[in-house]
Amino acid sequence: MRRREARTKIRDSVLVDEVRQSTVDVALERKRRKLVAALGLPANFRFVNPIRRLRTPFAELVKRERIQAVRFKTGISVDYPDLVQMRHRAGKNVVVETRSDHQQSKRRMGQPGHDFALFGAARQHPAPQGKVAMGEGFLLQGGDCAESFSEPSANNVSANNIRDFLRVFLQMAVVLTYAAALPVVKVGRIAGQFAKPRTSPMEKKDGKELPSYRGDVINGVEFTDDARRPEPARQIEAYRHSAATLNLLRAFVHGGYANLANVREWTLGFVKDSPQSHHYEELADRISEALGFMQACGLDLESHPELKSTEFYTSHEALLLGYEQAMTREDSTRPGTFCCTSAHMLWIGDRTRQVDHAHVEFCRGIMNPLGLKCGPSSKVDEILRLIDILNPENEPGRLTLIVRLGSEKVGDQLPAMIRAVKREGKVVLWSCDPMHGNTITSETGYKTRPFDRILSEVKTFFAVHRAEGTHGGGVHLEMTGQNVAECTGGARMITDADFKDRYHTVCDPRLNAEQAIELAFLMADLLKAERATRAKPLPAVSGL
Ligand code: PEP
Ligand code: CO
């Protein structure tokens, strides 16, 4: 490798090494060594942020840097061949300078919290998930496996896509709220779901081998050398897409679209003559009747904001730590606490949940509600350790365990997990991801998920919770508002033959709009059954 290339081929976790600049003085280096020792990091560990504040009390620095520390043992590292310089400064700008724009001015990602203004939601305390963890609600989390800058069906900057996703999501939420008589916390996998962990680092096609696609924030999905080369400026693009998506979501959610009076308008054209749509229309009738009844009793619906809009939160996997870190800022009202403003909720994936690795280290330092994927290789004692690390205060809603065991293993493995968590007195929100343990390759070579297996995992998940006396509190889905054919089965019996024209995901197969609503009705029945076994009297109604 030529020297110039060797110089620029830097790992992302090392890029941010500002301590090594020539101006560094002996005192700073001494402080670095002391900190490294105090934090138990490797002796050559370099901090993401320069340790400039020499006057900061040492104990405070330890606390802050523990939060900011990114270890080298990270499960994901990206070689950026075109990178000249990238500087992440927590709570400040991200500056990315690539070879291609070396002559031009540096590009900035902007001030997190300024464009995103998510700070309020992310630091909401207690988190809305708290009540769900205590059995008083349901968490609906869903969206694309991977958002895309360009694939139309996963490009959420398009207003129509966002609207369609939201329509289906709101329909699902209303179905669940009505049936379970529980508030539904709505969390999209949206406005930032751009980084993908991959099982295999390389992909082979027609005898050619290239690096795997790792999400639009890292490289491109097209199978070419160019596209698969990691490009740091994509982080800027991801940031802009996320901000624009969020902007549109806010406009829809708070601009009257989510008004319960519009419950009928959420049905998408292509869903209109499906069995679910009739089912949904019946429910919409009942809701409209109930609203009419309340109005007749003298209740002024207009004065109830909870009927006119809703709370909608965003989430994504906290995978590309440099990016996430750049979006993290200190809460000025609670010094020493940090909030990642890129989303309300962040989760740790099944491949990056090692106790002593960077992703856990980063996530334990931020105050956002967290998710932890628990797959078939999750050991019960590991889960307990992770709970201690990620939620040391045992705060309800801080941690959601997103169980993705697969329809065949969930019945065997979930009871032991629940019992251990219960035995230790830990409060977690139990959510079911029935997607990631049920992926198979179709006869025609497409990655797919049979709807039956998805249903079966959801049913078993709820049955186990019923048997254990715990609350199956949520679901985590890969879904879209588009009429795609990516998962087989469902009421319209999608088969391999449909994939040819309607398979659009850039990563994992998603439920289409009809399948998502079908699943919501099934879950509503299961929640209703759970409610019946734990029936609490409704508060007395007065004035009738
Ligand atoms: C995902 O949610 O898209 C994902 C990759 O999940 P997991 O980490 O559970 O495999
Ligand atoms: Co996925």
Coordinates of C-alpha atoms and ligand atoms in Angstrom, one line a residue:
M1 CA 0.0 0.0 0.0
R2 CA 1.3 3.4 -0.9
R3 CA 2.2 5.8 1.9
R4 CA -0.5 8.3 1.1
E5 CA -3.1 5.6 1.1
A6 CA -1.8 4.1 4.3
R7 CA -2.0 7.5 5.9
T8 CA -5.6 8.1 4.8
K9 CA -6.8 4.5 5.4
I10 CA -7.7 5.1 9.0
R11 CA -10.2 3.3 11.1
D12 CA -13.1 5.4 12.1
S13 CA -12.5 5.0 15.8
V14 CA -9.0 6.4 15.4
L15 CA -10.0 9.3 13.2
V16 CA -11.1 11.3 16.0
D17 CA -7.7 11.2 17.7
E18 CA -7.1 14.8 18.4
V19 CA -5.0 14.3 21.4
R20 CA -2.0 13.4 19.2
Q21 CA -1.8 16.8 17.6
S22 CA 1.6 18.5 17.8
T23 CA 0.4 21.1 20.2
V24 CA -0.4 18.5 22.8
D25 CA 1.5 19.3 25.9
V26 CA 2.9 17.1 28.5
A27 CA 0.2 17.8 31.0
L28 CA -2.5 16.7 28.7
E29 CA -0.7 13.5 27.9
R30 CA -0.3 12.8 31.6
K31 CA -4.0 13.4 32.2
R32 CA -4.8 11.1 29.3
R33 CA -2.7 8.3 30.8
K34 CA -4.3 8.8 34.2
L35 CA -7.8 8.7 32.7
V36 CA -7.0 5.6 30.7
A37 CA -5.8 3.8 33.8
A38 CA -8.9 5.0 35.8
L39 CA -11.2 3.7 33.1
G40 CA -9.4 0.5 32.6
L41 CA -8.8 1.1 28.9
P42 CA -5.8 -0.1 26.8
A43 CA -2.7 2.1 27.4
N44 CA -2.8 3.4 23.9
F45 CA -6.4 4.4 24.1
R46 CA -7.2 7.8 22.5
F47 CA -10.2 9.8 23.5
V48 CA -12.8 10.9 21.0
N49 CA -12.8 14.3 22.5
P50 CA -9.6 16.2 23.2
I51 CA -9.0 16.4 26.9
R52 CA -8.7 20.2 26.8
R53 CA -10.3 21.1 30.0
L54 CA -7.3 20.8 32.2
R55 CA -9.1 22.5 35.1
T56 CA -12.0 20.0 35.0
P57 CA -12.0 18.0 38.2
F58 CA -10.6 14.6 37.6
A59 CA -13.6 12.7 39.0
E60 CA -15.8 14.7 36.6
L61 CA -13.6 13.8 33.7
V62 CA -13.7 10.2 34.5
K63 CA -17.5 10.3 34.5
R64 CA -17.7 12.2 31.2
E65 CA -15.1 10.2 29.4
R66 CA -16.6 6.9 30.6
I67 CA -19.6 8.0 28.7
Q68 CA -17.7 9.1 25.6
A69 CA -15.2 6.3 25.5
V70 CA -15.2 4.1 22.4
R71 CA -13.0 1.1 22.7
F72 CA -11.1 -0.3 19.8
K73 CA -12.6 -3.7 20.4
T74 CA -15.7 -2.5 18.5
G75 CA -17.7 -5.0 16.5
I76 CA -18.0 -2.6 13.5
S77 CA -15.2 -0.6 12.1
V78 CA -15.2 1.1 8.7
D79 CA -12.2 1.6 6.5
Y80 CA -12.8 4.9 4.6
P81 CA -10.4 5.0 1.7
D82 CA -11.3 8.5 0.6
L83 CA -11.2 10.1 3.9
V84 CA -8.8 12.9 4.5
Q85 CA -10.2 14.0 7.8
M86 CA -13.2 13.4 9.9
R87 CA -13.7 15.0 13.2
H88 CA -16.5 14.1 15.6
R89 CA -17.0 16.4 18.5
A90 CA -19.8 15.3 20.8
G91 CA -22.5 17.9 21.0
K92 CA -20.8 20.0 18.3
N93 CA -20.3 19.7 14.5
V94 CA -19.1 16.8 12.6
V95 CA -16.6 17.8 10.0
V96 CA -16.0 15.4 7.1
E97 CA -13.4 16.2 4.5
T98 CA -12.9 13.6 1.7
R99 CA -10.4 13.4 -1.1
S100 CA -13.1 14.3 -3.6
D101 CA -13.9 17.6 -1.9
H102 CA -10.4 18.3 -0.5
Q103 CA -10.2 21.6 -2.3
Q104 CA -13.6 22.7 -1.2
S105 CA -14.7 23.9 2.1
K106 CA -15.3 21.3 4.8
R107 CA -18.8 20.0 5.1
R108 CA -20.6 20.2 8.3
M109 CA -23.4 18.1 9.6
G110 CA -24.8 20.9 11.6
Q111 CA -25.7 21.2 15.2
P112 CA -27.4 18.2 16.6
G113 CA -30.4 19.2 18.6
H114 CA -30.8 22.2 16.4
D115 CA -32.1 20.5 13.3
F116 CA -33.3 17.5 15.2
A117 CA -34.7 19.2 18.2
L118 CA -35.3 15.8 19.6
F119 CA -33.7 16.6 22.8
G120 CA -37.0 17.0 24.6
A121 CA -38.3 13.7 23.5
A122 CA -35.2 11.7 24.1
R123 CA -34.7 13.0 27.6
Q124 CA -38.3 12.8 28.6
H125 CA -38.3 11.4 32.0
P126 CA -39.8 9.0 32.9
A127 CA -39.7 7.6 29.3
P128 CA -43.1 6.7 27.9
Q129 CA -41.9 3.1 27.8
G130 CA -42.0 3.2 31.6
K131 CA -45.7 2.6 31.9
V132 CA -45.5 -0.2 29.3
A133 CA -42.9 -2.0 31.3
M134 CA -45.2 -1.8 34.3
G135 CA -48.0 -3.5 32.3
E136 CA -49.9 -0.3 31.5
G137 CA -49.4 0.0 27.8
F138 CA -48.1 -1.5 24.6
L139 CA -45.0 -0.6 22.6
L140 CA -45.5 -0.6 18.8
Q141 CA -42.1 -0.3 17.1
G142 CA -41.7 -0.7 13.3
G143 CA -40.4 0.5 10.0
D144 CA -38.0 -0.4 7.3
C145 CA -35.1 -2.8 7.9
A146 CA -33.0 -0.2 6.3
E147 CA -34.0 3.3 5.1
S148 CA -32.4 4.3 1.8
F149 CA -31.4 7.5 0.1
S150 CA -32.7 6.3 -3.2
E151 CA -34.8 3.1 -3.2
P152 CA -38.3 4.6 -3.6
S153 CA -40.0 2.1 -1.2
A154 CA -37.5 2.8 1.5
N155 CA -36.8 6.4 0.8
N156 CA -38.5 8.1 3.7
V157 CA -37.8 11.6 2.5
S158 CA -40.6 11.2 0.0
A159 CA -43.7 12.7 1.5
N160 CA -45.9 9.9 0.1
N161 CA -43.8 7.2 1.7
I162 CA -43.9 8.8 5.1
R163 CA -47.6 9.4 4.8
D164 CA -48.2 5.7 3.8
F165 CA -46.1 4.3 6.5
L166 CA -47.8 6.6 9.1
R167 CA -51.2 5.6 7.9
V168 CA -50.5 1.9 8.4
F169 CA -48.8 2.5 11.7
L170 CA -51.6 4.6 13.0
Q171 CA -54.1 2.0 11.9
M172 CA -52.2 -0.7 13.7
A173 CA -52.0 1.5 16.8
V174 CA -55.7 2.2 16.8
V175 CA -56.5 -1.5 16.4
L176 CA -54.3 -2.3 19.4
T177 CA -55.5 0.6 21.5
Y178 CA -59.1 -0.3 21.0
A179 CA -58.8 -4.0 21.6
A180 CA -56.4 -4.0 24.5
A181 CA -57.8 -0.8 26.0
L182 CA -54.2 0.1 26.6
P183 CA -52.3 3.2 25.5
V184 CA -49.9 2.4 22.6
V185 CA -46.4 4.0 22.5
K186 CA -45.6 4.5 18.9
V187 CA -42.0 4.2 17.9
G188 CA -40.9 4.2 14.2
R189 CA -37.8 2.6 12.9
I190 CA -37.4 5.7 10.9
A191 CA -35.4 9.0 10.5
G192 CA -32.0 7.4 11.1
Q193 CA -32.2 3.7 10.4
F194 CA -29.3 3.8 7.9
A195 CA -26.6 1.5 9.3
K196 CA -26.7 -2.3 9.0
P197 CA -24.8 -5.0 10.8
R198 CA -24.0 -7.9 8.5
T199 CA -23.3 -11.5 9.2
S200 CA -20.8 -11.8 6.4
P201 CA -18.4 -8.9 5.5
M202 CA -18.3 -10.0 1.9
E203 CA -21.0 -10.7 -0.7
K204 CA -20.6 -13.0 -3.7
K205 CA -22.5 -12.6 -7.0
D206 CA -21.8 -14.3 -10.3
G207 CA -18.3 -15.2 -9.3
K208 CA -17.4 -11.6 -8.2
E209 CA -16.8 -10.8 -4.5
L210 CA -17.4 -7.4 -3.0
P211 CA -17.8 -5.9 0.5
S212 CA -21.3 -6.4 1.8
Y213 CA -23.8 -3.5 1.8
R214 CA -23.7 -1.9 5.3
G215 CA -26.5 0.6 5.0
D216 CA -26.6 3.9 3.1
V217 CA -24.8 5.8 5.8
I218 CA -21.7 3.7 5.0
N219 CA -21.8 2.4 1.4
G220 CA -24.2 1.8 -1.5
V221 CA -26.4 -1.2 -2.2
E222 CA -25.5 -1.5 -5.9
F223 CA -23.2 -4.4 -6.6
T224 CA -20.2 -2.3 -7.9
D225 CA -16.8 -1.6 -6.6
D226 CA -17.6 2.1 -6.4
A227 CA -20.8 1.7 -4.5
R228 CA -19.5 -0.7 -2.0
R229 CA -16.6 1.6 -1.0
P230 CA -17.3 3.2 2.4
E231 CA -17.9 6.9 1.9
P232 CA -17.7 9.2 4.9
A233 CA -19.7 12.0 3.3
R234 CA -22.7 9.6 3.4
Q235 CA -23.0 10.5 7.1
I236 CA -23.9 14.0 6.1
E237 CA -26.4 12.7 3.7
A238 CA -27.9 10.4 6.3
Y239 CA -28.1 13.3 8.7
R240 CA -29.9 15.4 6.1
H241 CA -32.3 12.6 5.2
S242 CA -33.1 12.0 8.9
A243 CA -33.7 15.6 9.6
A244 CA -36.0 16.0 6.6
T245 CA -37.9 12.8 7.5
L246 CA -38.4 14.0 11.0
N247 CA -39.6 17.3 9.8
L248 CA -42.3 15.6 7.6
L249 CA -43.3 13.2 10.4
R250 CA -43.8 16.2 12.7
A251 CA -45.9 18.0 10.1
F252 CA -48.1 14.9 9.7
V253 CA -48.4 14.0 13.3
H254 CA -49.1 17.4 14.7
G255 CA -50.7 19.0 11.6
G256 CA -54.1 17.2 12.0
Y257 CA -53.3 14.0 10.0
A258 CA -53.3 11.8 13.2
N259 CA -56.6 13.3 14.4
L260 CA -58.8 10.3 15.5
A261 CA -61.6 11.9 13.5
N262 CA -59.6 10.8 10.5
V263 CA -59.6 7.2 11.5
R264 CA -61.2 6.2 8.2
E265 CA -58.9 8.2 6.0
W266 CA -55.8 6.1 7.0
T267 CA -56.8 3.2 4.9
L268 CA -54.6 3.0 1.8
G269 CA -56.2 2.6 -1.6
F270 CA -54.7 -0.8 -2.4
V271 CA -55.8 -2.2 1.0
K272 CA -59.4 -1.1 0.5
D273 CA -61.0 -4.4 -0.6
S274 CA -59.0 -6.7 1.6
P275 CA -60.5 -8.8 4.5
Q276 CA -58.5 -6.6 6.9
S277 CA -60.0 -3.4 5.5
H278 CA -63.5 -4.6 6.3
H279 CA -62.4 -5.6 9.7
Y280 CA -60.8 -2.2 10.1
E281 CA -63.9 -0.3 8.8
E282 CA -66.0 -2.0 11.5
L283 CA -63.6 -0.9 14.1
A284 CA -63.5 2.7 12.7
D285 CA -67.3 2.7 12.9
R286 CA -67.2 1.8 16.5
I287 CA -64.6 4.5 17.2
S288 CA -66.7 7.1 15.4
E289 CA -69.8 6.0 17.3
A290 CA -67.9 6.3 20.6
L291 CA -66.6 9.8 19.7
G292 CA -70.2 10.8 18.7
F293 CA -71.5 9.4 22.0
M294 CA -68.9 11.4 24.0
Q295 CA -69.7 14.5 22.1
A296 CA -73.4 14.0 22.7
C297 CA -72.6 13.7 26.4
G298 CA -71.2 17.2 26.2
L299 CA -67.5 16.4 25.9
D300 CA -65.7 19.0 23.7
L301 CA -63.5 16.8 21.6
E302 CA -61.8 19.8 20.1
S303 CA -60.3 20.7 23.5
H304 CA -58.6 17.3 23.8
P305 CA -55.3 17.4 22.1
E306 CA -54.8 13.6 22.7
L307 CA -57.6 13.0 20.2
K308 CA -56.3 15.5 17.6
S309 CA -52.7 14.4 17.4
T310 CA -50.4 11.7 18.9
E311 CA -46.9 11.2 20.2
F312 CA -44.7 9.6 17.7
Y313 CA -41.2 8.7 18.5
T314 CA -38.2 7.6 16.3
S315 CA -35.6 4.9 16.8
H316 CA -32.8 3.1 15.1
E317 CA -29.9 0.8 15.8
A318 CA -27.0 2.5 17.4
L319 CA -24.4 0.9 15.2
L320 CA -22.2 3.6 13.6
L321 CA -20.8 4.9 16.8
G322 CA -18.9 7.9 15.4
Y323 CA -22.1 9.2 14.0
E324 CA -24.1 8.6 17.1
Q325 CA -21.4 10.1 19.3
A326 CA -21.5 13.3 17.2
M327 CA -25.2 13.6 17.9
T328 CA -24.7 13.2 21.6
R329 CA -24.8 16.2 23.8
E330 CA -24.8 17.0 27.5
D331 CA -28.0 18.0 29.1
S332 CA -27.3 21.4 30.4
T333 CA -30.1 21.1 33.0
R334 CA -28.5 17.9 34.3
P335 CA -24.7 18.3 33.9
G336 CA -23.0 14.9 33.5
T337 CA -25.9 13.3 31.7
F338 CA -25.7 12.8 28.0
C339 CA -28.4 12.4 25.5
C340 CA -28.1 11.1 21.9
T341 CA -30.3 13.4 19.8
S342 CA -30.3 11.3 16.7
A343 CA -33.4 9.4 17.9
H344 CA -35.7 9.0 20.9
M345 CA -34.9 5.3 21.4
L346 CA -31.7 3.5 20.3
W347 CA -31.1 -0.2 20.3
I348 CA -28.1 -2.5 20.5
G349 CA -28.2 -5.2 17.8
D350 CA -27.8 -8.9 18.2
R351 CA -24.3 -8.8 16.7
T352 CA -22.9 -6.0 18.9
R353 CA -24.3 -6.7 22.4
Q354 CA -21.0 -8.0 23.8
V355 CA -20.7 -6.9 27.4
D356 CA -17.2 -5.3 27.1
H357 CA -17.6 -3.8 23.6
A358 CA -18.1 -0.4 22.3
H359 CA -21.8 -0.4 21.6
V360 CA -22.7 -1.4 25.2
E361 CA -20.2 1.1 26.5
F362 CA -21.7 4.0 24.4
C363 CA -25.3 3.1 25.2
R364 CA -24.9 2.8 28.9
G365 CA -23.6 6.4 28.9
I366 CA -26.6 8.0 27.3
M367 CA -30.0 8.6 28.9
N368 CA -32.2 7.6 25.9
P369 CA -34.6 4.7 26.3
L370 CA -32.6 1.6 25.0
G371 CA -33.5 -1.6 23.3
L372 CA -31.4 -4.7 23.5
K373 CA -31.8 -7.5 20.9
C374 CA -31.8 -10.9 22.4
G375 CA -31.2 -13.7 19.9
P376 CA -30.8 -17.5 20.2
S377 CA -27.1 -17.1 21.3
S378 CA -28.0 -14.8 24.2
K379 CA -27.2 -16.5 27.5
V380 CA -29.4 -15.8 30.5
D381 CA -26.5 -14.7 32.7
E382 CA -25.2 -12.4 29.9
I383 CA -28.6 -10.8 29.6
L384 CA -28.6 -10.2 33.4
R385 CA -25.2 -8.6 33.2
L386 CA -26.3 -6.4 30.3
I387 CA -29.4 -5.3 32.3
D388 CA -27.2 -4.3 35.2
I389 CA -24.9 -2.3 32.9
L390 CA -27.6 -0.7 30.8
N391 CA -30.1 -0.1 33.6
P392 CA -28.3 0.0 36.9
E393 CA -31.1 2.0 38.6
N394 CA -33.7 -0.5 37.4
E395 CA -35.7 2.3 36.0
P396 CA -38.9 1.2 34.3
G397 CA -38.8 2.0 30.5
R398 CA -35.1 2.5 30.3
L399 CA -34.5 -0.9 28.8
T400 CA -36.6 -2.9 26.3
L401 CA -35.5 -6.5 25.7
I402 CA -36.3 -7.1 22.0
V403 CA -36.6 -10.9 21.8
R404 CA -35.8 -12.3 18.4
L405 CA -35.5 -16.1 18.9
G406 CA -37.4 -17.4 15.9
S407 CA -40.7 -19.3 15.9
E408 CA -39.0 -22.6 16.7
K409 CA -36.8 -21.5 19.6
V410 CA -39.0 -18.9 21.4
G411 CA -41.0 -21.5 23.3
D412 CA -37.9 -23.2 24.6
Q413 CA -35.7 -20.2 25.4
L414 CA -38.0 -17.4 26.4
P415 CA -39.3 -18.9 29.7
A416 CA -35.8 -19.2 31.2
M417 CA -35.1 -15.5 30.2
I418 CA -38.3 -14.3 31.8
R419 CA -37.8 -16.3 35.0
A420 CA -34.2 -15.1 35.5
V421 CA -35.2 -11.5 35.0
K422 CA -38.1 -11.9 37.4
R423 CA -36.0 -13.7 40.0
E424 CA -33.5 -10.8 40.0
G425 CA -36.3 -8.3 40.4
K426 CA -35.4 -6.4 37.2
V427 CA -38.0 -4.3 35.4
V428 CA -37.7 -4.6 31.6
L429 CA -40.2 -4.0 28.8
W430 CA -40.5 -7.3 26.9
S431 CA -40.9 -6.8 23.2
C432 CA -41.2 -9.5 20.4
D433 CA -39.3 -9.1 17.2
P434 CA -40.8 -11.9 15.1
M435 CA -38.8 -11.0 12.0
H436 CA -35.1 -11.6 12.5
G437 CA -35.3 -15.2 13.7
N438 CA -37.5 -16.3 10.8
T439 CA -35.6 -15.4 7.8
I440 CA -35.1 -18.1 5.1
T441 CA -34.0 -18.1 1.5
S442 CA -36.8 -18.7 -1.0
E443 CA -36.6 -21.2 -3.8
T444 CA -35.9 -18.4 -6.2
G445 CA -33.1 -17.2 -4.0
Y446 CA -34.8 -14.2 -2.3
K447 CA -34.4 -13.6 1.4
T448 CA -37.9 -13.9 2.8
R449 CA -40.0 -14.6 5.9
P450 CA -43.1 -16.7 6.0
F451 CA -46.0 -14.9 7.5
D452 CA -47.0 -18.1 9.3
R453 CA -43.8 -18.2 11.2
I454 CA -44.0 -14.6 12.1
L455 CA -47.6 -15.2 13.5
S456 CA -46.4 -18.3 15.3
E457 CA -43.6 -16.5 17.1
V458 CA -45.9 -13.7 18.2
K459 CA -48.5 -16.2 19.5
T460 CA -45.9 -18.2 21.4
F461 CA -44.3 -15.0 22.8
F462 CA -47.7 -13.9 24.2
A463 CA -48.5 -17.4 25.4
V464 CA -45.3 -17.7 27.3
H465 CA -45.9 -14.3 29.0
R466 CA -49.4 -15.4 29.9
A467 CA -48.0 -18.6 31.5
E468 CA -45.3 -16.7 33.4
G469 CA -47.7 -14.0 34.5
T470 CA -45.6 -11.2 32.8
H471 CA -46.7 -8.6 30.3
G472 CA -45.8 -9.2 26.7
G473 CA -45.4 -5.5 26.2
G474 CA -44.4 -4.8 22.7
V475 CA -43.7 -5.8 19.2
H476 CA -40.8 -4.8 16.9
L477 CA -41.5 -5.2 13.2
E478 CA -40.0 -4.6 9.8
M479 CA -42.8 -3.2 7.7
T480 CA -43.7 -0.6 5.1
G481 CA -46.7 1.3 4.0
Q482 CA -46.0 0.1 0.4
N483 CA -47.6 -2.7 -1.5
V484 CA -44.5 -4.8 -1.6
A485 CA -44.1 -8.6 -1.8
E486 CA -41.2 -9.6 0.4
C487 CA -42.7 -11.9 3.1
T488 CA -44.6 -14.9 1.9
G489 CA -48.2 -15.7 3.0
G490 CA -50.8 -13.5 4.6
A491 CA -54.4 -13.1 3.6
R492 CA -53.4 -12.5 0.0
M493 CA -51.1 -15.5 0.0
I494 CA -48.0 -13.9 -1.4
T495 CA -45.7 -16.4 -3.0
D496 CA -42.2 -16.5 -4.6
A497 CA -43.8 -15.6 -7.9
D498 CA -44.7 -12.1 -6.6
F499 CA -41.2 -11.2 -5.7
K500 CA -40.1 -10.5 -9.2
D501 CA -41.8 -7.1 -9.5
R502 CA -42.6 -6.2 -5.9
Y503 CA -39.4 -7.1 -3.9
H504 CA -37.8 -3.7 -3.1
T505 CA -36.1 -3.9 0.3
V506 CA -32.5 -2.9 0.4
C507 CA -31.9 -5.3 3.3
D508 CA -34.4 -7.6 5.1
P509 CA -37.9 -8.5 3.9
R510 CA -40.7 -6.3 5.3
L511 CA -44.4 -6.9 6.0
N512 CA -46.5 -5.0 3.5
A513 CA -49.3 -2.7 4.6
E514 CA -52.0 -5.5 4.6
Q515 CA -49.8 -8.0 6.3
A516 CA -48.9 -5.4 9.0
I517 CA -52.6 -4.7 9.7
E518 CA -53.4 -8.4 9.7
L519 CA -50.8 -8.9 12.3
A520 CA -52.1 -6.0 14.4
F521 CA -55.6 -7.6 14.5
L522 CA -54.1 -10.9 15.6
M523 CA -52.0 -9.1 18.4
A524 CA -55.1 -7.2 19.4
D525 CA -56.9 -10.6 20.1
L526 CA -53.9 -11.8 22.1
L527 CA -53.8 -8.6 24.1
K528 CA -57.5 -8.8 24.8
A529 CA -57.0 -12.3 26.1
E530 CA -54.2 -11.1 28.4
R531 CA -56.3 -8.2 29.6
A532 CA -59.1 -10.6 30.5
T533 CA -56.8 -12.6 32.7
R534 CA -55.6 -9.5 34.5
A535 CA -58.8 -7.5 34.4
K536 CA -58.7 -4.4 36.5
P537 CA -62.0 -2.5 37.2
L538 CA -62.3 0.5 35.0
P539 CA -62.4 3.8 36.9
A540 CA -66.0 4.7 37.9
V541 CA -67.7 6.8 35.2
S542 CA -69.6 9.7 36.5
G543 CA -72.2 12.1 35.0
L544 CA -74.1 9.6 32.9
Ligands
PEP1 C1 -32.4 -5.4 12.5 O1 -33.2 -5.0 13.4 O2 -32.5 -5.0 11.3 C2 -31.3 -6.3 12.8 C3 -30.2 -6.5 12.1 O3 -31.6 -7.0 13.9 P1 -30.7 -8.1 14.8 O4 -29.6 -7.2 15.3 O5 -31.7 -8.6 15.8 O6 -30.2 -9.1 13.8
CO2 CO -33.5 -6.3 9.6

